[in-house]
mmCIF file of C-alpha atoms and ligand atoms in Angstrom:
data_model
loop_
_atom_site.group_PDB
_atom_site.id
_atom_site.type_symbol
_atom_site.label_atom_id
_atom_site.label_comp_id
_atom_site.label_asym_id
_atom_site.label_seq_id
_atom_site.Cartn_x
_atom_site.Cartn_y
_atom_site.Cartn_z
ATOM 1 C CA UNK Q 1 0.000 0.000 0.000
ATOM 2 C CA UNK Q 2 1.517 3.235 -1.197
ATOM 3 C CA UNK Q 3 -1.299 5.382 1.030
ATOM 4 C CA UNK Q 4 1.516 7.132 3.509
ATOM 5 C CA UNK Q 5 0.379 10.277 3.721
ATOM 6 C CA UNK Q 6 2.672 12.830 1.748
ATOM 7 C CA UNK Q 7 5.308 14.667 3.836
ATOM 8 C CA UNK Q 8 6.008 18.031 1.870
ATOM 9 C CA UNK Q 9 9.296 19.918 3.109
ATOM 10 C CA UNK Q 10 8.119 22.883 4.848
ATOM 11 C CA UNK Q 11 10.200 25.399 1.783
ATOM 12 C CA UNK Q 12 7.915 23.806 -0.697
ATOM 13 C CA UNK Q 13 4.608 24.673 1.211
ATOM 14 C CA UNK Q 14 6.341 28.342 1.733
ATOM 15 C CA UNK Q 15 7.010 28.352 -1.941
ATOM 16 C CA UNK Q 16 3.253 27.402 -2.598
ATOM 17 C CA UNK Q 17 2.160 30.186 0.139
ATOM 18 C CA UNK Q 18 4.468 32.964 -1.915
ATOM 19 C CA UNK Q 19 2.914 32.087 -5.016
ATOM 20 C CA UNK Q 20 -0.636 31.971 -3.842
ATOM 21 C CA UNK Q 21 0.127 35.652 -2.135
ATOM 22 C CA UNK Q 22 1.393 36.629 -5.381
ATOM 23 C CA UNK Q 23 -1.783 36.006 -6.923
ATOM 24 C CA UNK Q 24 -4.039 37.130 -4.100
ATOM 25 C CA UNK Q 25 -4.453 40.466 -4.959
ATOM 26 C CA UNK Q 26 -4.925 40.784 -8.463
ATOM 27 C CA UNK Q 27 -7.605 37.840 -7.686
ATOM 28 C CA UNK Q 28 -9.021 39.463 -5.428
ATOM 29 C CA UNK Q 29 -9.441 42.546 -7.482
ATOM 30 C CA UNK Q 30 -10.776 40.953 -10.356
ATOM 31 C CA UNK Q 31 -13.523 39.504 -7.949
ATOM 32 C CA UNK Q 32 -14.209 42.761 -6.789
ATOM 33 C CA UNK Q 33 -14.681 43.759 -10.456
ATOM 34 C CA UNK Q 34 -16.534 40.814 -11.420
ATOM 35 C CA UNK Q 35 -18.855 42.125 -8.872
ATOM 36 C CA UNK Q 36 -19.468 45.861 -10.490
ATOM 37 C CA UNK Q 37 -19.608 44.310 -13.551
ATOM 38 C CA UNK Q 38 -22.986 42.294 -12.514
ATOM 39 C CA UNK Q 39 -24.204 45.295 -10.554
ATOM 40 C CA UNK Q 40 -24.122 46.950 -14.233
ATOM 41 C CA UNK Q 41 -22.727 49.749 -12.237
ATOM 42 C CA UNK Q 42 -21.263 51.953 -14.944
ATOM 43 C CA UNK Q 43 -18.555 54.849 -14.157
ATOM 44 C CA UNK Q 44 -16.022 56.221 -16.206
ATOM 45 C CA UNK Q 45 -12.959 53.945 -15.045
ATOM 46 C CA UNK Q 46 -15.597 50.757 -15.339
ATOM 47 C CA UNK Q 47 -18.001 51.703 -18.531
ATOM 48 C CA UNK Q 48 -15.102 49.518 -20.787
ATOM 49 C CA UNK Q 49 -15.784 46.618 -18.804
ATOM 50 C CA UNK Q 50 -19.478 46.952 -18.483
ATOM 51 C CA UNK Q 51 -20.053 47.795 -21.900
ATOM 52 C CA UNK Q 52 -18.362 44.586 -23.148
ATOM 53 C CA UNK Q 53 -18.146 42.247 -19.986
ATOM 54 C CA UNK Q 54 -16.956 39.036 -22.091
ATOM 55 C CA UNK Q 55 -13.626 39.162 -22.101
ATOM 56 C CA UNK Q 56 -12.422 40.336 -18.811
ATOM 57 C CA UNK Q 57 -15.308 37.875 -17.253
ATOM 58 C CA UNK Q 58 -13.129 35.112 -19.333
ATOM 59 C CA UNK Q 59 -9.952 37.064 -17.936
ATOM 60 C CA UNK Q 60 -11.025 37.115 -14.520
ATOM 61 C CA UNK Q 61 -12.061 33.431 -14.305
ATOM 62 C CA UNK Q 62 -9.238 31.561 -16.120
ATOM 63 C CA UNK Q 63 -6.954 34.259 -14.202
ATOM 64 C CA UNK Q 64 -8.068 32.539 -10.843
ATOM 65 C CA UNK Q 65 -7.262 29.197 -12.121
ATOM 66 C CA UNK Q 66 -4.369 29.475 -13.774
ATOM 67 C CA UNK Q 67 -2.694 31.022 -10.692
ATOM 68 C CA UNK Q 68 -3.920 28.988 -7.794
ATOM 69 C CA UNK Q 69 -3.634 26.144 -10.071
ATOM 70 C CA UNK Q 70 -0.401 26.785 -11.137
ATOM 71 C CA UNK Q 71 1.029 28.012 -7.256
ATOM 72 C CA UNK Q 72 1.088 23.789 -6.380
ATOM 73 C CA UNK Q 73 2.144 22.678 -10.028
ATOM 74 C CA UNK Q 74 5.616 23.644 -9.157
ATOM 75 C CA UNK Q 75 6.252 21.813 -5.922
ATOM 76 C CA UNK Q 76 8.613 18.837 -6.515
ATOM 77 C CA UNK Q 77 7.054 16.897 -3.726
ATOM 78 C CA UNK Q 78 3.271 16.757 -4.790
ATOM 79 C CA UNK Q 79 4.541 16.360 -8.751
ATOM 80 C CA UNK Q 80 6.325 13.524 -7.916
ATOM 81 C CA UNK Q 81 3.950 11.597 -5.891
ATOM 82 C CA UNK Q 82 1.142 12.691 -7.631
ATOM 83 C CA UNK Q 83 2.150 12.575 -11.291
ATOM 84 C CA UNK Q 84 -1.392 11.739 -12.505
ATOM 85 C CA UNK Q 85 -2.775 14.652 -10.897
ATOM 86 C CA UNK Q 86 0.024 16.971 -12.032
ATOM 87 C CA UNK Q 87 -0.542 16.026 -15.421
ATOM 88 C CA UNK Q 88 -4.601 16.202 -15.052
ATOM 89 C CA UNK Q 89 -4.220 20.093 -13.944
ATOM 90 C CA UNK Q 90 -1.774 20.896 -16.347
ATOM 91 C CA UNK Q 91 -3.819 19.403 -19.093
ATOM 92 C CA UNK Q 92 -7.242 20.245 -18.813
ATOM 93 C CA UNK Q 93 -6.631 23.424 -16.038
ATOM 94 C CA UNK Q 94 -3.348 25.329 -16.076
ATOM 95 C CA UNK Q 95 -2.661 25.046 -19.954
ATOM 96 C CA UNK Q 96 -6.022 26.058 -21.528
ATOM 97 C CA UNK Q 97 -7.111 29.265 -18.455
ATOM 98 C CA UNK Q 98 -3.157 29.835 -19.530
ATOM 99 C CA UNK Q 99 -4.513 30.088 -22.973
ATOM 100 C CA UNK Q 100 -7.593 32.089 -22.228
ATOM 101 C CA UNK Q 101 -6.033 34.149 -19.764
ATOM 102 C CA UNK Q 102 -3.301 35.342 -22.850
ATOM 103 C CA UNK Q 103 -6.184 35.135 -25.175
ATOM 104 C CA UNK Q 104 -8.573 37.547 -23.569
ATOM 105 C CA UNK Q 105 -5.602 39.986 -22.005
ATOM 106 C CA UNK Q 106 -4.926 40.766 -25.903
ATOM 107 C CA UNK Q 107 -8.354 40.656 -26.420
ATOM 108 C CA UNK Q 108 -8.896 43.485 -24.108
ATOM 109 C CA UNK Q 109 -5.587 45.531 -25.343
ATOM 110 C CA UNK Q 110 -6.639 45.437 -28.676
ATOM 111 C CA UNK Q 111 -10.110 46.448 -28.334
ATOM 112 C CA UNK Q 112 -10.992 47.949 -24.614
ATOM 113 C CA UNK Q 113 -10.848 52.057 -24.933
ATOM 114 C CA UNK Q 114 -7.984 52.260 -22.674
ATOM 115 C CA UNK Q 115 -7.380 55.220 -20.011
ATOM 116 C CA UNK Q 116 -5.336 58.109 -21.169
ATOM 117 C CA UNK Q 117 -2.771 56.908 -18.888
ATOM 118 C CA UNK Q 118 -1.846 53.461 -20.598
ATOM 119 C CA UNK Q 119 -0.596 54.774 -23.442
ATOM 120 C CA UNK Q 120 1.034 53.263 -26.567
ATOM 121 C CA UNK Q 121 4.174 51.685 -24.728
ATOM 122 C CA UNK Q 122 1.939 49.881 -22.169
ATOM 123 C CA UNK Q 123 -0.169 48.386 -25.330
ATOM 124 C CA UNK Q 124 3.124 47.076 -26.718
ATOM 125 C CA UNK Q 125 4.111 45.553 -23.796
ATOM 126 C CA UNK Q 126 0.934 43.473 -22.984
ATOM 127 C CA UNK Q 127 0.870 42.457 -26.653
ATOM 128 C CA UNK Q 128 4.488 41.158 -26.157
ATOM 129 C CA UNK Q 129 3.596 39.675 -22.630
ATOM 130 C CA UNK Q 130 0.497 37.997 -24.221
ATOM 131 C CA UNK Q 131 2.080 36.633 -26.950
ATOM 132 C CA UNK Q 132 4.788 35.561 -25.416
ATOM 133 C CA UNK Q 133 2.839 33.410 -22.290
ATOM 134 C CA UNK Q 134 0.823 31.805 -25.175
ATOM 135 C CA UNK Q 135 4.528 30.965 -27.081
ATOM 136 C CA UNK Q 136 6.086 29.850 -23.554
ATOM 137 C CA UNK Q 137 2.921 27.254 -22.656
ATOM 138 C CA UNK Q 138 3.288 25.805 -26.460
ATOM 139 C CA UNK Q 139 7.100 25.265 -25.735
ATOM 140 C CA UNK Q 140 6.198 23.171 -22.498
ATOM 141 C CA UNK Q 141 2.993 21.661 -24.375
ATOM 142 C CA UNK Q 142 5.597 20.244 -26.763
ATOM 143 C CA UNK Q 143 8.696 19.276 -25.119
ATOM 144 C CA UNK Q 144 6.183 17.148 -22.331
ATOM 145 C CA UNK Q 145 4.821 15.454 -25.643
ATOM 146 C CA UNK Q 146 8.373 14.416 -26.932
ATOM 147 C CA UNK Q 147 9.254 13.357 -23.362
ATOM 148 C CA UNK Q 148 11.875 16.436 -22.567
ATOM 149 C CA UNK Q 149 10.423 16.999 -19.352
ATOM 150 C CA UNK Q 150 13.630 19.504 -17.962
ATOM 151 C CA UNK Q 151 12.670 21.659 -20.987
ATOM 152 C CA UNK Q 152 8.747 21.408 -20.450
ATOM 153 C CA UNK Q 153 9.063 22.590 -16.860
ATOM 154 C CA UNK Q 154 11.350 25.139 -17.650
ATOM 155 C CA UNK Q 155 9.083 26.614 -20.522
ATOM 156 C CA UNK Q 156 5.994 26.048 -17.651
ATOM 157 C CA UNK Q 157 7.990 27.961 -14.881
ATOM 158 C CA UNK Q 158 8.956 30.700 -17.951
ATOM 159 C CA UNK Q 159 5.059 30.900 -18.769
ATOM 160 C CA UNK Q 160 3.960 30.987 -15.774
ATOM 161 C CA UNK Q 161 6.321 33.674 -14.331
ATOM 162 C CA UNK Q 162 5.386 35.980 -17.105
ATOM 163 C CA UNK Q 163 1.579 35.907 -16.819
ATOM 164 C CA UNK Q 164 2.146 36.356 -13.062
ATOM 165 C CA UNK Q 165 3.323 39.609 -13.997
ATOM 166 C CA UNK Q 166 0.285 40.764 -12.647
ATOM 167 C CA UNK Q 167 1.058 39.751 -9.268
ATOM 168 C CA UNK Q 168 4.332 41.327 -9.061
ATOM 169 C CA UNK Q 169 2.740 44.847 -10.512
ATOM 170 C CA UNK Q 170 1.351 45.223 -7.208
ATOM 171 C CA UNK Q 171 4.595 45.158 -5.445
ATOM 172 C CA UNK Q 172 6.569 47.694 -8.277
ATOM 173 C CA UNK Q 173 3.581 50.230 -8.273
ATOM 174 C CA UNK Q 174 1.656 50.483 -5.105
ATOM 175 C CA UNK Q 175 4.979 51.721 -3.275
ATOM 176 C CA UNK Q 176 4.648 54.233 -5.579
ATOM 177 C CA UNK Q 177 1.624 54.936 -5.786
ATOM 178 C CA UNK Q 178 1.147 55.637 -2.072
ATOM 179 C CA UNK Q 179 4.924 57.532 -2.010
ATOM 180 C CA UNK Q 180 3.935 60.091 -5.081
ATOM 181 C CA UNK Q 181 0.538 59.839 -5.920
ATOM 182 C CA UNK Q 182 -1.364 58.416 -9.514
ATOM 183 C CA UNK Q 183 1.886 57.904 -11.898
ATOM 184 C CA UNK Q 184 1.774 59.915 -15.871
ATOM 185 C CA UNK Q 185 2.194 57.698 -18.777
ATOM 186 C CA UNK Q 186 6.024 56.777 -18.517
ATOM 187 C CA UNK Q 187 5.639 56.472 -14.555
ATOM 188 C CA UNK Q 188 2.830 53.724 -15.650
ATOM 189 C CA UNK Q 189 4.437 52.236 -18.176
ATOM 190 C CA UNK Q 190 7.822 51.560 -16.224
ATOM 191 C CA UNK Q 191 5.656 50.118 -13.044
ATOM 192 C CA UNK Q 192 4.124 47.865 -14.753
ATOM 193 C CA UNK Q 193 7.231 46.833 -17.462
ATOM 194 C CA UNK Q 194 8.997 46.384 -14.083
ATOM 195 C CA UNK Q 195 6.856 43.208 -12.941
ATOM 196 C CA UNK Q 196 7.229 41.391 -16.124
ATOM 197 C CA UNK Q 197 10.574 41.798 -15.882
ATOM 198 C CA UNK Q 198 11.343 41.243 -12.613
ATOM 199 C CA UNK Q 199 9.307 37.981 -13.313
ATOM 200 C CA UNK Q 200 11.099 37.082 -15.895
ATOM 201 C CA UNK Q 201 14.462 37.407 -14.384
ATOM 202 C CA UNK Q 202 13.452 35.353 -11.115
ATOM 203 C CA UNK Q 203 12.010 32.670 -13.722
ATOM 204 C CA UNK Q 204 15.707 32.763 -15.118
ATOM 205 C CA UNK Q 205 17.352 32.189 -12.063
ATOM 206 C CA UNK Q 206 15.184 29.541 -10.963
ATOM 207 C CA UNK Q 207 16.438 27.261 -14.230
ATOM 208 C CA UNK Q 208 19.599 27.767 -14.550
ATOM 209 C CA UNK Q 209 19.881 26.759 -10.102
ATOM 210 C CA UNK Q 210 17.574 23.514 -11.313
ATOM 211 C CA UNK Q 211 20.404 22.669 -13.734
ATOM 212 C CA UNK Q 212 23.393 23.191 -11.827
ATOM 213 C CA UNK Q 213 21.840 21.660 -8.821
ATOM 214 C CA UNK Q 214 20.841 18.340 -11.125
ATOM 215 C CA UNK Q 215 24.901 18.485 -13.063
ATOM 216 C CA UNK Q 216 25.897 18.429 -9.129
ATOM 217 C CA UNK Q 217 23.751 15.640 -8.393
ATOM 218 C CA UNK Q 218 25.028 13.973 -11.607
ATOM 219 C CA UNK Q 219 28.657 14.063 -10.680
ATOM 220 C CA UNK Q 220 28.584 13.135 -6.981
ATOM 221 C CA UNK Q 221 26.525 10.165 -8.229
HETATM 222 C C1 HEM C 1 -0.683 36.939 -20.461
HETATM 223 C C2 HEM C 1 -0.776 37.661 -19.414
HETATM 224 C C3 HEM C 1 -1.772 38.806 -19.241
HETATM 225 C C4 HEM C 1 -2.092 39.845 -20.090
HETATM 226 C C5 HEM C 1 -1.530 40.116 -21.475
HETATM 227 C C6 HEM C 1 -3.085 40.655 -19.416
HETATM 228 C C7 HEM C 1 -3.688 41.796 -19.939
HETATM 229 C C8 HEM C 1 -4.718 42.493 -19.350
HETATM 230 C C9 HEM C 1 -5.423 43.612 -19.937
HETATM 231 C C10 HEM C 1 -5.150 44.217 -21.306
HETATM 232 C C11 HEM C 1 -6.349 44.030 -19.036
HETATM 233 C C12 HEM C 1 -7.352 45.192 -19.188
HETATM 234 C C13 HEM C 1 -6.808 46.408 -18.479
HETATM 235 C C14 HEM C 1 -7.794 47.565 -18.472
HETATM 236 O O1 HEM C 1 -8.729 47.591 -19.257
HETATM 237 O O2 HEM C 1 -7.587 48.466 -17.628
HETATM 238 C C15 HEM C 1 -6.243 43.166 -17.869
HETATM 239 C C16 HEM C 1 -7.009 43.289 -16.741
HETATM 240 C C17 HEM C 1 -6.879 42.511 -15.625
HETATM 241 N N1 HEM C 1 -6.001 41.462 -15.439
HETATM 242 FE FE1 HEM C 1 -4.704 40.772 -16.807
HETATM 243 N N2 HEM C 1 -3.329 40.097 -18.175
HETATM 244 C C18 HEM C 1 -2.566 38.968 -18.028
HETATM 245 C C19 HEM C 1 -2.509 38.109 -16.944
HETATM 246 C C20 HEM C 1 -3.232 38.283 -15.774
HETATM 247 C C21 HEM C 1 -3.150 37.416 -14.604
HETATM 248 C C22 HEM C 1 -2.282 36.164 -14.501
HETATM 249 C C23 HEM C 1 -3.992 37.950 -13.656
HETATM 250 C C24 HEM C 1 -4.276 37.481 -12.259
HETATM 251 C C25 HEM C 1 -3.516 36.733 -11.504
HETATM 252 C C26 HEM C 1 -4.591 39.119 -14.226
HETATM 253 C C27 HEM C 1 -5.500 39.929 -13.596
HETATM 254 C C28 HEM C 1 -6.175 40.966 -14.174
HETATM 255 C C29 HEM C 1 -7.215 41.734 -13.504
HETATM 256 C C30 HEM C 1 -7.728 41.529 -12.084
HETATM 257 C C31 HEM C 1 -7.665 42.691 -14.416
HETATM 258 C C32 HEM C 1 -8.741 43.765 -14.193
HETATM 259 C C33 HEM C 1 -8.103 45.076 -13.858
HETATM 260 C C34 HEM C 1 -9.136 46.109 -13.462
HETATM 261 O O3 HEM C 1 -10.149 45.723 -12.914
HETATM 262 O O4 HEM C 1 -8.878 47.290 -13.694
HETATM 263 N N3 HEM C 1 -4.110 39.286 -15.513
HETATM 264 N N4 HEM C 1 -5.235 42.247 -18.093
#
């Protein structure tokens, strides 16, 4: 009988807690939107998303999933000892609200009558950003279905870093924010570049320890 319960190092459960932080507020936020939306309540920083609800409803949803989801994907302990459910979630769950999440964030760039504030830059960037998460989770969809499972998780933890983005805005802006007051265009633009990028860089870091801890492992074995 293999029914021992699981014993998950404590780091792993701390990474899981980060993540799920990470994700809280933007979550939480798009709840809270979700819920002004339905009221119908229409104001001049909400009319975009009343007057065409569809894709941030679809935003908002696979948003939630893809990022509570995806906080326990990425804990070596549960993967390994529960393969079948790793690859249930990442198959039916974290891959296609990754999809719709990417999907509907363009979506809303390209057609939501943005405030004056997110200007032209902040367009390009969340149509790179977009792109790029949808690029990312095809890079992991394929190298799991050649059996290159190194390069699917790092193309997973790349995706997944990126779309998270949103998370990590919090953290470069609200300082801000409360320190100087509403930013102008550039002031936006370089809050919100900042959390992709941070993102991105972390996501770097991450690989590149994973493969010089597993060449260590490989030649003390
Ligand atoms: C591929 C990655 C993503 C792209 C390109 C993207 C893009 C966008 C765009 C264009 C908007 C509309 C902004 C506006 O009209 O003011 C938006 C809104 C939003 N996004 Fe994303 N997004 C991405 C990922 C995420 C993730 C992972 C979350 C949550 C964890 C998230 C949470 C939200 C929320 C809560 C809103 C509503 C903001 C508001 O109410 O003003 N997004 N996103």
């Amino acid at each position: 009988m293999s029914s021992s319960p699981i014993r998950v190092p404590a780091r792993e459960w701390a990474l899981a807690a980060g993540l799920v932080l990470l994700a809280l507020v933007p979550v939480l936020a798009g709840a809270a939107r979700l819920g002004a939306i339905a009221e119908g309540a229409s104001t001049p920083e909400t009319a975009r998303f009343v007057g065409d609800p569809l894709p941030i409803v679809l935003h908002i949803v696979s948003a939630l999933v893809f990022s509570l989801v995806g906080a326990f994907q990425f804990l070596p302990t549960l993967r390994r000892r529960h393969t079948r459910w790793h690859m249930f979630a990442g198959r039916y769950l974290l891959v296609p609200s990754g999809v719709v999440v990417a999907v509907s964030g363009l979506w809303m760039n390209a057609a939501y009558e943005m405030p004056p504030v997110d200007g032209v830059g902040l367009a390009i960037s969340r149509g790179i950003v977009g792109i790029l998460t949808l690029a990312f989770l095809a890079m992991g969809v394929v190298n799991v279905a050649r059996g290159r499972f190194r390069e699917h998780g790092a193309w997973m933890i790349r995706a997944y870093a990126l779309a998270m983005g949103a998370g990590t805005q919090v953290l470069t802006s609200m300082p801000f924010i409360i320190a100087f007051g509403p930013p102008d265009e550039l002031a936006r633009l370089l809050q919100m570049d900042a959390g992709w990028i941070l993102n991105a860089l972390v996501a770097e870091i991450i690989i590149r320890r994973r493969v010089r801890a597993r060449r260590t492992a490989a030649a003390l074995a």
